[in-house]
């Protein structure tokens, strides 16, 4: 397969996954804001959203002050923000379009149909339930893409590059999501009344579609230690860093098999991080420092992404 | 469709009876269905100089096929084979001994001063001595067996994807016609092309050479065709940056590292092929690829410099090429052509410009030409001025009584002028898929069929007969 083709598959998947993540972040921030009116202080929800999306600097370059309207505009429609939903959809489609002869019809159609209907984002914005509509639609389109990919693509290298794009983006996103709220997840943190913290934990779980999963697994009130366990280490939770690394390691191993057993830096780095997540405990993470652990995860994921590009795409 | 006596020509009888019993409402439905198919497949064509630059347009498709019978096709096909053999022999000669010039058949300056002549190709021995492996020959017809060659396309002729998609569409829309009639298939073209490319490989590449299609990218007007052919042949569609020259070979960058490339079916013009050899500002090509080509370590298809054989100023000499290189009488005629660089011929053209088609020798795609009979007196006079100023840039031809083919237009079924571009593949043997791309001038009376000038296309049937078991 051409290196360029692999790169297009990989980035197509990353951009689709990013639209999903940004939609979830918006959903969670909007909920926190809504709760603020019922007595729970929202804090700077919109600001943490920008940090979690890695867009704080870009936002500050354009705006002097964070408001919900500006953040929503910046993260949904702004064509100059490469992580806005609209930009990510454009880039996903551009990557797919070049490969339309290689992608199968269903996977191409999932991306193209999203792009053709992208006005939904703009039109819904002004409606009474605008953000809700946008979030639901974006999530369902990302699901449609993953469904087409998973259900119809041959298990060849092209499939694996999409798998890697999805998993790398997801590992990065979940680590950032947790890191933004790491202070409310620290064990020594002294709760002030508890209501605010609960709302924060709740919002993290919602952003990861993990609220129900939490109740199924732990069967008790939300506690920070278990939020970390669920979203960093639990292999059953599809958006946990651990589950994303199961996919990264699995995808890289499948590629190595497909290419006659050749392995490289990407496999080595992924194997080492995967092992760390597999055998770590929440206690160890707290001893190491939660923030340091999450920063380390973002950095490792970044290095693996670079190694994948170096190994297969240059 | 009709012969000179006005009667329906035999091959068209089946089509005629089908049209007679099919109401216009059905033809409308089928036309809309065809458009839907093309749009969904993304069979589009970008038109240059359009107000919305880079816009994708659908080439109008006419659902009434153009029909040739077997005897007509065999005559045509023999003529095409002969003509392309002569063109390849001429190209070899131009870049080697130049016997055609030395025998006084053409002036030296006509060749050497021609922008399509590539000095880099002099003395270079190319695989099998072939230069134009894929040649599209534009044919018009004026009578029962009078086929004329309008022009040769020896560089990167396009349109074959339409030939294939048009047939696919017709089979989907009118399966009953295909079960009743024995129509020669065209869908083996990609295999024939693949075999031709394999045969063009450098000898040391072995029995399974690596073949790629090189495209300028998705903004090119024929990108759809490049992707289509690569996909049909099962080879990689590459762009310049995917290829790299190292140690005298061309490699492509793949997920498994560098992979050596043996044959490049390039759909990039000569000028853009190699920034080291030709245009330095080209980002489309591959630096150093000409040096590898000269070493014989990669085959470029078609060969650089093949354009000297299809240049409009060289066209008048093709019948003589057939006689000179093959020792045969040409089966296909040229359209009578006046060369304006010759003062006597030029004054004839200027005197009769209103009855002539005047073409810029280095233009293509129907740009920079005058069709006298369909132009106003003012347009003719203005064009005559240009010809007078730059006579060496123009040739002129009489307007022919071009054959028409029944076409479904707004007013119903009506005759429209057509031409035909069959594709001739030259390798170990010559392969010509029966049929080709029929282009049709959709405007009444118009003779310009180019898709860039609003022409359309239709399926081309070589009819082998009527199936015995069909009613």
XYZ file of C-alpha atoms in Angstrom:
785
model
C 0.000 0.000 0.000
C 1.203 3.513 -0.784
C 2.408 5.449 2.240
C 0.107 8.281 1.247
C -2.862 5.913 1.219
C -2.020 4.694 4.724
C -1.703 8.268 5.922
C -5.077 9.222 4.449
C -6.786 6.263 6.139
C -5.143 7.053 9.467
C -6.060 10.744 9.439
C -9.553 10.086 8.165
C -10.146 8.005 11.290
C -8.526 10.514 13.638
C -10.710 13.328 12.361
C -13.903 11.312 12.620
C -13.034 10.323 16.178
C -12.244 13.948 16.977
C -15.709 15.150 15.909
C -17.184 12.611 18.302
C -14.975 13.725 21.183
C -15.639 17.441 20.652
C -19.383 16.750 20.558
C -19.149 14.903 23.882
C -17.125 17.699 25.477
C -19.724 20.247 24.396
C -22.501 18.101 25.759
C -20.834 17.760 29.118
C -19.998 21.473 29.410
C -23.541 22.472 28.508
C -24.867 20.212 31.224
C -22.565 21.690 33.836
C -23.701 25.171 32.828
C -27.344 24.171 33.078
C -26.773 22.775 36.555
C -25.113 26.006 37.653
C -28.502 27.664 37.712
C -29.736 25.107 40.226
C -27.132 26.157 42.761
C -24.079 24.221 41.631
C -21.321 26.580 40.535
C -20.229 25.704 37.016
C -16.704 27.001 37.477
C -14.972 27.615 34.190
C -16.467 24.655 32.354
C -16.017 26.221 28.930
C -12.434 27.035 29.608
C -11.661 23.465 30.644
C -13.388 22.284 27.495
C -10.917 24.301 25.435
C -8.010 22.825 27.379
C -9.370 19.290 27.039
C -9.696 19.808 23.281
C -6.175 21.224 23.045
C -7.631 24.436 21.640
C -7.022 26.944 24.423
C -4.149 28.759 22.740
C -5.896 28.946 19.386
C -9.009 30.312 21.090
C -7.086 32.931 23.051
C -5.479 34.120 19.842
C -8.936 35.070 18.547
C -10.966 35.981 21.635
C -10.102 37.922 24.773
C -12.678 36.284 27.026
C -14.253 32.841 27.309
C -18.023 32.719 26.963
C -20.227 29.726 26.225
C -21.415 31.204 22.902
C -17.890 31.826 21.702
C -16.655 28.396 22.692
C -19.622 26.721 21.015
C -19.044 28.723 17.832
C -15.300 28.047 17.936
C -15.689 24.311 18.501
C -18.582 23.639 16.111
C -18.308 25.843 13.044
C -15.110 27.865 13.050
C -13.296 26.968 9.816
C -10.031 28.353 11.211
C -10.043 25.961 14.143
C -8.749 22.620 12.814
C -10.453 20.830 15.714
C -13.906 22.332 15.202
C -16.536 19.796 14.205
C -16.946 21.430 10.791
C -13.184 21.472 10.090
C -12.705 17.911 11.260
C -15.556 16.777 9.000
C -13.984 18.611 6.057
C -10.635 17.018 6.689
C -12.079 13.566 7.213
C -13.895 13.854 3.903
C -10.865 15.264 2.071
C -8.771 12.308 3.247
C -11.487 9.850 2.258
C -12.094 11.428 -1.122
C -8.556 10.841 -2.336
C -8.950 7.180 -1.399
C -12.411 6.605 -2.732
C -11.141 3.983 -5.133
C -9.563 2.136 -2.191
C -12.233 2.642 0.474
C -15.252 0.426 0.092
C -18.582 1.983 -0.825
C -20.124 1.804 2.655
C -17.208 3.439 4.432
C -16.904 6.148 1.800
C -20.661 6.768 1.918
C -20.601 7.109 5.727
C -18.009 9.884 5.480
C -19.492 11.526 2.415
C -23.073 11.490 3.718
C -21.894 13.210 6.897
C -20.138 15.834 4.869
C -23.057 16.352 2.482
C -25.389 16.875 5.479
C -22.934 19.065 7.418
C -25.333 22.012 7.298
C -27.149 20.242 10.141
C -24.537 21.744 12.461
C -25.131 25.272 11.238
C -28.912 24.979 11.038
C -29.345 23.381 14.451
C -27.296 26.037 16.208
C -30.064 28.612 16.166
C -32.770 26.162 17.278
C -34.075 25.953 20.848
C -32.387 22.632 21.470
C -29.556 23.353 19.069
C -26.521 22.005 20.839
C -28.303 18.822 21.860
C -29.237 18.208 18.211
C -25.696 18.822 17.012
C -24.218 16.511 19.616
C -26.629 13.684 18.886
C -26.156 13.983 15.153
C -22.358 14.123 15.290
C -22.214 11.112 17.605
C -24.544 9.122 15.380
C -22.475 9.969 12.270
C -19.269 8.846 13.984
C -21.065 5.641 14.937
C -22.158 5.204 11.324
C -18.549 5.521 10.184
C -17.211 3.064 12.736
C -20.054 0.688 11.906
C -19.313 0.779 8.170
C -15.589 0.375 8.765
C -15.967 -2.453 11.271
C -18.736 -4.204 9.411
C -17.588 -3.999 5.823
C -13.857 -3.448 5.412
C -11.492 -6.285 4.576
C -9.156 -7.033 7.468
C -6.143 -5.835 5.559
C -3.668 -3.036 6.205
C -6.190 -0.339 5.256
C -8.508 -1.585 8.003
C -5.683 -1.496 10.534
C -4.662 2.068 9.686
C -8.206 3.232 10.373
C -8.216 1.213 13.591
C -4.969 2.897 14.662
C -6.266 6.365 13.813
C -9.395 5.830 15.900
C -7.490 4.340 18.849
C -4.640 6.879 18.939
C -7.109 9.746 18.831
C -9.210 8.133 21.550
C -6.279 7.412 23.892
C -5.167 11.015 23.525
C -8.690 12.377 24.048
C -9.442 10.395 27.201
C -6.088 11.260 28.776
C -6.741 14.956 28.103
C -10.304 14.737 29.386
C -9.128 13.294 32.710
C -6.210 15.685 32.966
C -8.409 18.766 32.740
C -10.209 17.640 35.903
C -7.278 15.965 37.589
C -7.503 18.300 40.605
C -11.013 17.138 41.499
C -9.920 13.525 41.120
C -6.956 13.737 43.516
C -7.351 11.656 46.704
C -6.230 14.405 49.083
C -8.619 16.864 47.545
C -10.869 18.301 50.241
C -14.443 18.431 49.039
C -16.294 21.684 49.641
C -19.802 20.513 50.159
C -19.356 17.666 47.670
C -22.035 18.826 45.229
C -19.642 20.556 42.863
C -17.211 17.659 42.779
C -19.956 15.229 42.150
C -21.061 17.311 39.192
C -17.507 17.319 37.871
C -17.121 13.557 38.116
C -20.508 13.192 36.566
C -19.545 15.417 33.657
C -16.363 13.446 32.981
C -18.319 10.214 32.882
C -20.931 11.712 30.608
C -18.324 13.005 28.189
C -16.998 9.469 27.921
C -20.491 7.915 27.718
C -19.502 6.094 30.887
C -22.135 7.034 33.441
C -24.209 3.885 32.994
C -21.083 1.772 32.693
C -19.917 3.149 36.018
C -23.095 2.114 37.745
C -23.016 -1.343 36.172
C -19.450 -1.979 37.254
C -19.155 -0.298 40.656
C -22.762 -0.171 41.875
C -22.198 2.798 44.162
C -21.964 6.567 44.192
C -19.334 8.107 41.944
C -15.884 8.205 43.552
C -12.793 9.698 41.929
C -10.627 6.602 42.433
C -13.130 4.531 40.486
C -13.490 7.152 37.756
C -9.734 6.804 37.214
C -9.974 3.025 37.286
C -12.823 3.059 34.775
C -11.399 5.571 32.302
C -7.690 4.821 32.555
C -7.336 1.159 33.370
C -10.540 -0.765 32.754
C -10.300 -2.911 29.595
C -14.092 -3.319 29.434
C -14.689 0.396 29.031
C -14.307 1.195 25.326
C -13.179 4.780 25.923
C -10.623 3.969 28.596
C -6.967 4.613 27.816
C -6.350 0.932 28.433
C -8.988 -0.181 25.903
C -7.600 2.282 23.357
C -4.176 0.728 23.895
C -5.591 -2.764 23.434
C -6.580 -1.498 19.986
C -3.293 0.298 19.303
C -1.225 -2.747 20.261
C -3.657 -5.056 18.432
C -3.605 -2.948 15.279
C 0.172 -2.696 15.233
C 0.574 -6.394 15.806
C -1.885 -7.160 12.991
C 0.069 -4.839 10.684
C 3.308 -6.545 11.583
C 1.762 -9.941 10.770
C 0.315 -8.592 7.527
C 3.733 -7.279 6.515
C 5.509 -10.560 7.126
C 6.456 -10.162 10.785
C 8.320 -6.897 10.538
C 8.158 -4.797 13.704
C 9.670 -1.455 14.604
C 9.660 1.472 16.978
C 5.851 1.790 16.889
C 5.369 -1.800 18.110
C 8.034 -1.382 20.780
C 6.574 1.839 22.189
C 3.003 0.579 22.037
C 3.941 -2.693 23.737
C 5.662 -0.887 26.577
C 2.785 1.529 27.220
C 0.219 -1.232 26.851
C 2.029 -3.291 29.503
C 2.196 -0.323 31.825
C -1.575 0.168 31.596
C -2.244 -3.527 31.916
C -0.400 -3.944 35.206
C -0.865 -0.509 36.805
C -3.177 0.098 39.767
C -4.961 3.289 40.720
C -2.760 3.486 43.830
C 0.395 3.436 41.726
C -1.000 6.182 39.538
C -1.709 8.354 42.561
C 1.776 7.656 43.927
C 3.294 8.626 40.599
C 1.034 11.683 40.445
C -2.210 11.652 38.474
C -1.366 14.734 36.447
C 2.123 13.400 35.685
C 0.662 10.045 34.683
C -1.849 11.619 32.294
C 0.743 13.962 30.811
C 2.984 10.974 30.293
C 0.150 9.135 28.506
C -0.429 12.059 26.142
C 3.299 12.227 25.410
C 3.623 8.473 24.848
C 0.614 8.410 22.545
C 2.108 11.280 20.608
C 5.399 9.404 20.212
C 3.602 6.289 18.983
C 1.707 8.378 16.450
C 5.009 9.784 15.212
C 6.546 6.307 15.103
C 3.610 4.985 13.032
C 4.113 7.808 10.563
C 7.856 7.230 10.441
C 7.524 3.493 9.999
C 4.711 3.283 7.449
C 4.065 6.686 6.000
C 7.331 8.213 4.832
C -27.824 6.395 -39.497
C -29.255 6.684 -42.990
C -27.316 5.863 -46.144
C -27.041 8.265 -49.076
C -30.267 6.855 -50.487
C -32.047 7.816 -47.269
C -32.699 4.225 -46.225
C -31.781 3.011 -42.774
C -28.347 1.391 -42.827
C -28.456 -2.303 -41.981
C -26.657 -2.166 -38.623
C -29.174 0.372 -37.391
C -32.277 -1.688 -38.150
C -32.434 -3.140 -34.648
C -31.956 0.278 -33.075
C -34.538 1.801 -35.393
C -37.216 -0.726 -34.518
C -36.412 -0.280 -30.828
C -36.780 3.507 -31.124
C -40.031 3.094 -33.094
C -41.665 1.132 -30.330
C -40.264 3.131 -27.407
C -42.241 6.264 -26.461
C -40.412 9.460 -25.509
C -41.598 9.176 -21.894
C -39.556 5.999 -21.528
C -36.543 7.622 -23.184
C -36.879 10.521 -20.719
C -36.945 8.134 -17.780
C -33.944 6.221 -19.072
C -32.021 9.444 -19.708
C -32.675 10.577 -16.142
C -31.678 7.142 -14.831
C -28.403 7.315 -16.779
C -27.634 10.738 -15.322
C -28.290 9.416 -11.839
C -25.882 6.543 -12.393
C -23.109 8.809 -13.649
C -23.567 11.242 -10.775
C -23.435 8.528 -8.162
C -20.332 6.990 -9.692
C -18.766 10.437 -9.827
C -18.047 10.166 -13.563
C -17.304 13.838 -13.936
C -15.128 16.063 -16.013
C -13.663 19.397 -14.978
C -14.001 22.160 -17.544
C -11.211 24.686 -17.820
C -11.913 28.423 -17.952
C -15.216 27.809 -16.252
C -16.623 30.618 -14.133
C -16.531 28.262 -11.155
C -13.003 26.988 -11.613
C -12.525 23.348 -10.759
C -16.252 22.664 -10.891
C -17.221 19.087 -11.634
C -19.576 18.579 -14.506
C -21.331 15.622 -15.953
C -20.694 14.977 -19.627
C -24.099 14.704 -21.273
C -24.797 11.087 -22.174
C -27.045 10.118 -25.056
C -28.879 6.852 -24.594
C -29.105 6.018 -28.296
C -26.052 3.985 -29.291
C -23.945 4.573 -32.349
C -23.736 1.352 -34.368
C -21.088 -0.118 -36.665
C -21.335 -3.537 -38.257
C -18.578 -6.107 -38.268
C -17.394 -5.414 -41.836
C -17.145 -1.685 -41.141
C -15.269 -2.335 -37.929
C -12.822 -4.737 -39.556
C -11.928 -2.206 -42.206
C -11.554 0.518 -39.613
C -9.590 -1.662 -37.257
C -7.117 -2.725 -39.974
C -6.637 0.935 -40.845
C -6.010 1.886 -37.218
C -3.499 -0.896 -36.722
C -1.644 0.179 -39.825
C -1.679 3.855 -38.959
C -0.371 3.414 -35.408
C 2.385 1.064 -36.612
C 3.449 3.817 -39.001
C 3.305 6.480 -36.263
C 5.540 4.389 -33.999
C 7.984 3.749 -36.853
C 8.026 7.470 -37.602
C 8.727 8.298 -33.942
C 11.609 5.860 -33.827
C 12.993 7.328 -37.007
C 12.646 10.935 -35.838
C 14.678 10.163 -32.738
C 17.239 8.018 -34.583
C 18.279 7.949 -38.257
C 15.775 10.539 -39.567
C 15.456 8.737 -42.863
C 12.053 10.279 -43.416
C 13.734 13.680 -43.465
C 16.706 12.494 -45.492
C 14.390 11.017 -48.104
C 12.916 14.496 -48.456
C 9.489 13.509 -47.207
C 9.400 16.363 -44.706
C 11.609 19.359 -44.025
C 14.087 19.107 -41.194
C 12.908 22.317 -39.598
C 9.317 21.103 -39.457
C 10.553 18.444 -37.058
C 13.453 20.007 -35.207
C 11.854 23.409 -34.654
C 8.602 21.848 -33.445
C 7.948 22.385 -29.712
C 6.688 18.798 -29.512
C 10.096 17.490 -30.592
C 12.082 16.457 -27.523
C 15.860 16.669 -27.971
C 16.268 14.550 -24.805
C 14.885 11.556 -26.717
C 17.486 11.597 -29.489
C 19.376 8.342 -29.837
C 17.531 6.772 -26.932
C 16.453 3.154 -27.458
C 13.106 2.534 -25.839
C 11.562 -0.841 -25.004
C 10.306 -2.593 -28.152
C 10.893 0.628 -30.079
C 7.396 1.732 -29.110
C 6.548 5.350 -28.349
C 2.802 5.611 -28.439
C 1.551 2.519 -26.630
C -1.888 3.979 -26.127
C -3.068 5.964 -29.082
C -6.495 7.527 -29.530
C -7.321 8.137 -33.175
C -10.191 10.504 -33.913
C -12.239 9.247 -36.820
C -15.032 10.854 -38.784
C -17.093 9.348 -41.477
C -18.599 10.894 -44.567
C -20.005 7.914 -46.397
C -20.568 4.177 -46.233
C -16.889 3.259 -46.251
C -15.284 6.662 -46.094
C -13.541 6.909 -42.765
C -11.232 9.848 -42.290
C -8.695 10.411 -39.557
C -9.279 13.820 -38.053
C -6.323 13.643 -35.714
C -4.060 11.264 -33.847
C -3.574 11.484 -30.085
C -0.181 9.991 -29.321
C 0.498 11.605 -25.921
C -2.008 10.948 -23.158
C -5.349 10.379 -24.870
C -8.278 10.315 -22.484
C -11.876 9.183 -22.726
C -11.585 5.435 -22.463
C -13.276 5.415 -19.053
C -16.349 6.912 -20.715
C -16.308 4.164 -23.317
C -16.439 1.644 -20.455
C -18.917 3.482 -18.223
C -21.208 4.213 -21.180
C -21.399 0.505 -21.927
C -22.024 -0.378 -18.274
C -24.821 2.153 -18.159
C -26.406 0.850 -21.375
C -26.335 -2.734 -20.110
C -28.058 -1.629 -16.917
C -30.684 0.455 -18.711
C -31.424 -1.793 -21.687
C -30.635 -5.394 -20.815
C -33.203 -6.584 -23.403
C -31.180 -5.071 -26.263
C -28.053 -6.854 -25.113
C -29.792 -10.196 -24.893
C -31.231 -9.826 -28.399
C -28.158 -8.463 -30.147
C -24.625 -9.765 -30.355
C -22.657 -6.654 -29.407
C -18.873 -6.956 -29.171
C -17.843 -6.460 -25.528
C -15.497 -3.667 -24.453
C -15.016 -4.556 -20.815
C -11.726 -6.350 -21.472
C -10.023 -3.014 -22.135
C -8.392 -2.765 -18.679
C -6.883 -6.237 -19.093
C -5.636 -5.386 -22.573
C -4.130 -2.181 -21.183
C -2.515 -4.076 -18.328
C -0.963 -6.598 -20.744
C 0.257 -3.797 -22.976
C 1.918 -2.114 -19.994
C 3.471 -5.398 -18.873
C 4.930 -5.887 -22.325
C 6.407 -2.400 -22.201
C 8.494 -3.194 -19.107
C 12.289 -3.104 -19.210
C 13.580 -6.646 -19.846
C 15.318 -6.877 -16.473
C 12.019 -6.264 -14.610
C 11.128 -9.948 -14.953
C 7.740 -11.492 -15.672
C 5.792 -9.482 -13.070
C 6.801 -5.853 -13.458
C 5.416 -3.287 -11.035
C 3.086 -0.955 -12.886
C 1.636 2.321 -11.644
C -0.616 5.046 -13.032
C 0.866 8.510 -12.463
C -1.731 11.271 -12.135
C -1.290 15.022 -11.654
C -3.873 14.671 -8.868
C -7.525 15.053 -8.163
C -7.781 18.562 -9.580
C -6.933 17.284 -13.060
C -9.858 17.174 -15.474
C -9.379 13.454 -16.154
C -8.672 12.379 -12.560
C -11.722 10.174 -12.520
C -10.314 8.225 -15.454
C -6.887 7.858 -13.849
C -8.415 6.456 -10.661
C -10.791 4.270 -12.653
C -8.056 2.680 -14.779
C -5.723 2.101 -11.822
C -8.564 0.483 -9.925
C -9.665 -1.675 -12.870
C -6.099 -2.880 -13.461
C -5.425 -3.367 -9.752
C -2.343 -1.136 -9.740
C -1.436 1.847 -7.578
C -2.536 5.330 -8.570
C 0.424 7.498 -7.634
C 1.202 11.199 -7.596
C 4.644 12.717 -8.084
C 5.495 12.891 -4.359
C 4.766 9.155 -3.990
C 7.712 8.384 -6.262
C 11.384 8.864 -5.526
C 14.510 8.311 -7.603
C 17.390 6.511 -5.893
C 20.465 4.799 -7.307
C 19.206 4.836 -10.854
C 15.772 3.408 -10.160
C 12.312 4.778 -9.482
C 10.693 3.672 -6.232
C 7.314 4.310 -4.675
C 6.908 4.993 -0.995
C 4.828 2.223 0.512
C 3.927 1.070 3.995
C 6.494 -1.700 3.506
C 9.252 0.662 2.485
C 10.484 1.571 -0.992
C 9.162 -0.545 -3.827
C 10.782 -0.467 -7.272
C 8.541 0.675 -10.120
C 9.104 -0.707 -13.632
C 6.367 0.813 -15.788
C 4.730 4.195 -15.330
C 1.535 4.840 -17.229
C 1.868 8.553 -16.860
C -1.019 10.897 -17.389
C 1.164 13.938 -16.866
C 2.356 15.984 -19.832
C 6.011 15.831 -20.919
C 6.708 19.328 -19.588
C 5.764 18.418 -16.030
C 7.318 14.965 -15.880
C 10.680 15.841 -14.406
C 11.585 19.237 -12.912
C 15.279 18.432 -13.467
C 14.849 17.812 -17.183
C 11.913 20.030 -18.165
C 9.905 22.643 -16.281
C 11.776 23.435 -13.099
C 8.702 24.765 -11.352
C 6.742 21.538 -11.753
C 5.636 19.966 -8.502
C 3.655 17.275 -10.299
C 6.520 15.198 -11.596
C 9.432 13.259 -10.178
C 12.911 14.753 -10.023
C 15.401 12.581 -11.880
C 12.886 10.294 -13.564
C 14.190 11.112 -17.069
C 17.694 10.008 -16.063
C 16.289 6.651 -14.923
C 14.344 6.413 -18.162
C 17.487 7.051 -20.161
C 19.223 4.256 -18.244
C 16.428 1.938 -19.349
C 15.453 1.181 -15.759
C 11.864 2.341 -16.072
C 9.449 2.606 -18.980
C 7.342 5.711 -19.407
C 4.098 5.121 -21.255
C 3.588 6.892 -23.581
C 7.159 7.873 -24.319
C 8.139 11.500 -23.824
C 8.341 13.251 -27.149
C 5.600 11.115 -28.747
C 3.718 14.349 -29.409
C 5.835 15.049 -32.480
C 3.752 12.402 -34.292
C 0.341 13.902 -33.533
C 1.196 17.543 -33.963
C -1.279 19.184 -36.314
C 1.558 20.465 -38.507
C 2.858 16.899 -38.924
C -0.583 15.406 -39.580
C -0.556 16.019 -43.351
C 2.434 13.660 -43.634
C 0.910 10.570 -42.033
C -0.269 8.869 -45.263
C 3.280 9.205 -46.533
C 4.557 7.645 -43.289
C 2.438 4.567 -43.978
C 3.933 4.243 -47.477
C 7.468 5.022 -46.406
C 7.807 2.895 -43.285
C 5.401 0.048 -44.031
C 5.415 -0.023 -47.808
C 1.611 -0.197 -47.733
C -1.159 1.986 -49.112
C -2.983 3.744 -46.252
C -6.357 2.198 -45.471
C -7.603 5.289 -43.659
C -7.537 8.645 -45.402
C -6.539 11.957 -43.992
C -8.822 14.920 -44.316
C -7.464 17.203 -47.038
C -5.348 19.763 -45.197
C -3.880 23.097 -46.171
C -0.772 24.196 -44.388
C -0.856 27.957 -43.882
C 2.926 28.143 -43.487
C 2.999 27.617 -47.243
C 2.078 30.979 -48.889
C 0.139 29.414 -51.775
C -1.894 27.183 -49.479
C -2.434 30.078 -47.081
C -3.974 32.310 -49.704
C -6.318 29.476 -50.671
C -7.378 29.232 -47.024
C -7.900 32.961 -46.660
C -9.974 33.064 -49.813
C -12.225 30.229 -48.683
C -12.171 30.675 -44.899
C -15.966 30.685 -44.599
C -16.123 27.079 -45.805
C -13.231 25.808 -43.731
C -12.258 24.580 -40.324
C -9.097 26.420 -39.280
C -7.077 25.012 -36.395
C -4.166 26.221 -34.331
C -1.477 23.555 -34.828
C -0.597 23.493 -31.146
C -4.092 23.788 -29.724
C -6.202 20.979 -28.382
C -9.622 20.379 -26.935
C -11.360 22.521 -29.550
C -9.798 25.757 -28.299
C -8.418 28.319 -30.751
C -10.224 27.083 -33.829
C -12.684 28.480 -36.344
C -15.543 26.548 -37.896
C -16.239 28.721 -40.941
C -19.751 27.612 -41.907
C -21.137 28.118 -38.393
C -19.368 31.443 -37.772
C -20.448 34.957 -38.670
C -18.704 36.949 -41.426
C -17.134 39.142 -38.735
C -15.760 36.152 -36.849
C -14.287 34.742 -40.066
C -12.689 38.071 -40.961
C -11.215 38.468 -37.477
C -9.817 34.955 -37.580
C -8.386 35.523 -41.077
C -6.414 38.467 -39.703
C -4.821 36.243 -37.070
C -3.983 33.602 -39.666
C -2.388 36.240 -41.870
C -0.211 37.422 -38.993
C 0.860 33.951 -37.799
C 0.382 31.675 -40.827
C 2.810 29.045 -39.500
C 0.487 28.409 -36.563
C -2.516 27.328 -38.623
C -3.796 24.527 -40.790
C -7.172 24.399 -42.483
C -9.489 21.639 -43.586
C -12.698 21.585 -45.598
C -15.857 21.060 -43.578
C -16.865 17.501 -44.255
C -20.364 16.185 -44.708
C -19.976 14.384 -41.399
C -22.173 11.430 -40.699
C -24.841 11.835 -38.080
C -26.248 9.477 -35.543
C -29.761 9.536 -34.076
C -29.587 11.344 -30.764
C -32.203 11.985 -28.118
C -32.436 15.749 -27.649
C -35.116 18.130 -26.338
C -36.981 17.980 -29.642
C -37.038 14.171 -29.638
C -34.874 11.857 -31.703
C -32.839 13.907 -34.183
C -29.624 13.515 -36.193
C -26.479 14.958 -34.658
C -22.895 14.917 -35.891
C -20.594 12.353 -34.304
C -16.976 11.334 -34.324
C -15.292 8.254 -32.924
C -12.154 7.769 -30.869
C -11.040 4.143 -30.842
C -8.090 3.290 -28.625
C -5.156 1.424 -30.130
C -2.882 -0.448 -27.731
C 0.580 -1.348 -29.016
C 2.727 -3.932 -27.280
C 3.913 -7.336 -28.388
C 0.787 -7.246 -30.538
C -1.710 -4.538 -31.360
C -4.925 -4.651 -29.363
C -7.961 -2.667 -30.440
C -11.131 -3.031 -28.422
C -14.096 -3.046 -30.850
C -15.770 0.308 -30.403
C -14.392 3.424 -28.833
C -15.684 6.677 -27.541
C -18.355 8.270 -29.703
C -18.622 11.960 -29.119
C -21.663 13.834 -30.321
C -22.213 17.526 -31.032
C -25.488 18.096 -29.203
C -26.282 21.455 -30.766
C -28.093 21.206 -34.064
C -25.700 21.631 -36.982
C -22.657 21.869 -34.702
C -19.511 20.000 -35.680
C -17.618 20.472 -32.411
C -17.813 17.359 -30.279
C -15.242 18.161 -27.558
C -16.539 17.658 -24.060
C -14.869 20.923 -23.095
C -17.086 22.618 -25.706
C -20.406 21.147 -24.665
C -20.287 17.887 -26.585
C -21.750 14.671 -25.260
C -20.975 10.985 -25.569
C -22.820 7.818 -26.496
C -22.160 4.119 -26.416
C -20.569 2.625 -29.523
C -21.713 -0.783 -30.673
C -19.860 -3.066 -33.000
C -22.708 -5.326 -33.942
C -21.675 -8.889 -34.697
C -25.226 -9.932 -35.487
C -28.582 -10.786 -34.010
C -28.652 -13.656 -31.556
C -30.272 -16.737 -33.070
C -32.581 -17.435 -30.174
C -33.825 -13.869 -29.930
C -37.230 -13.052 -31.326
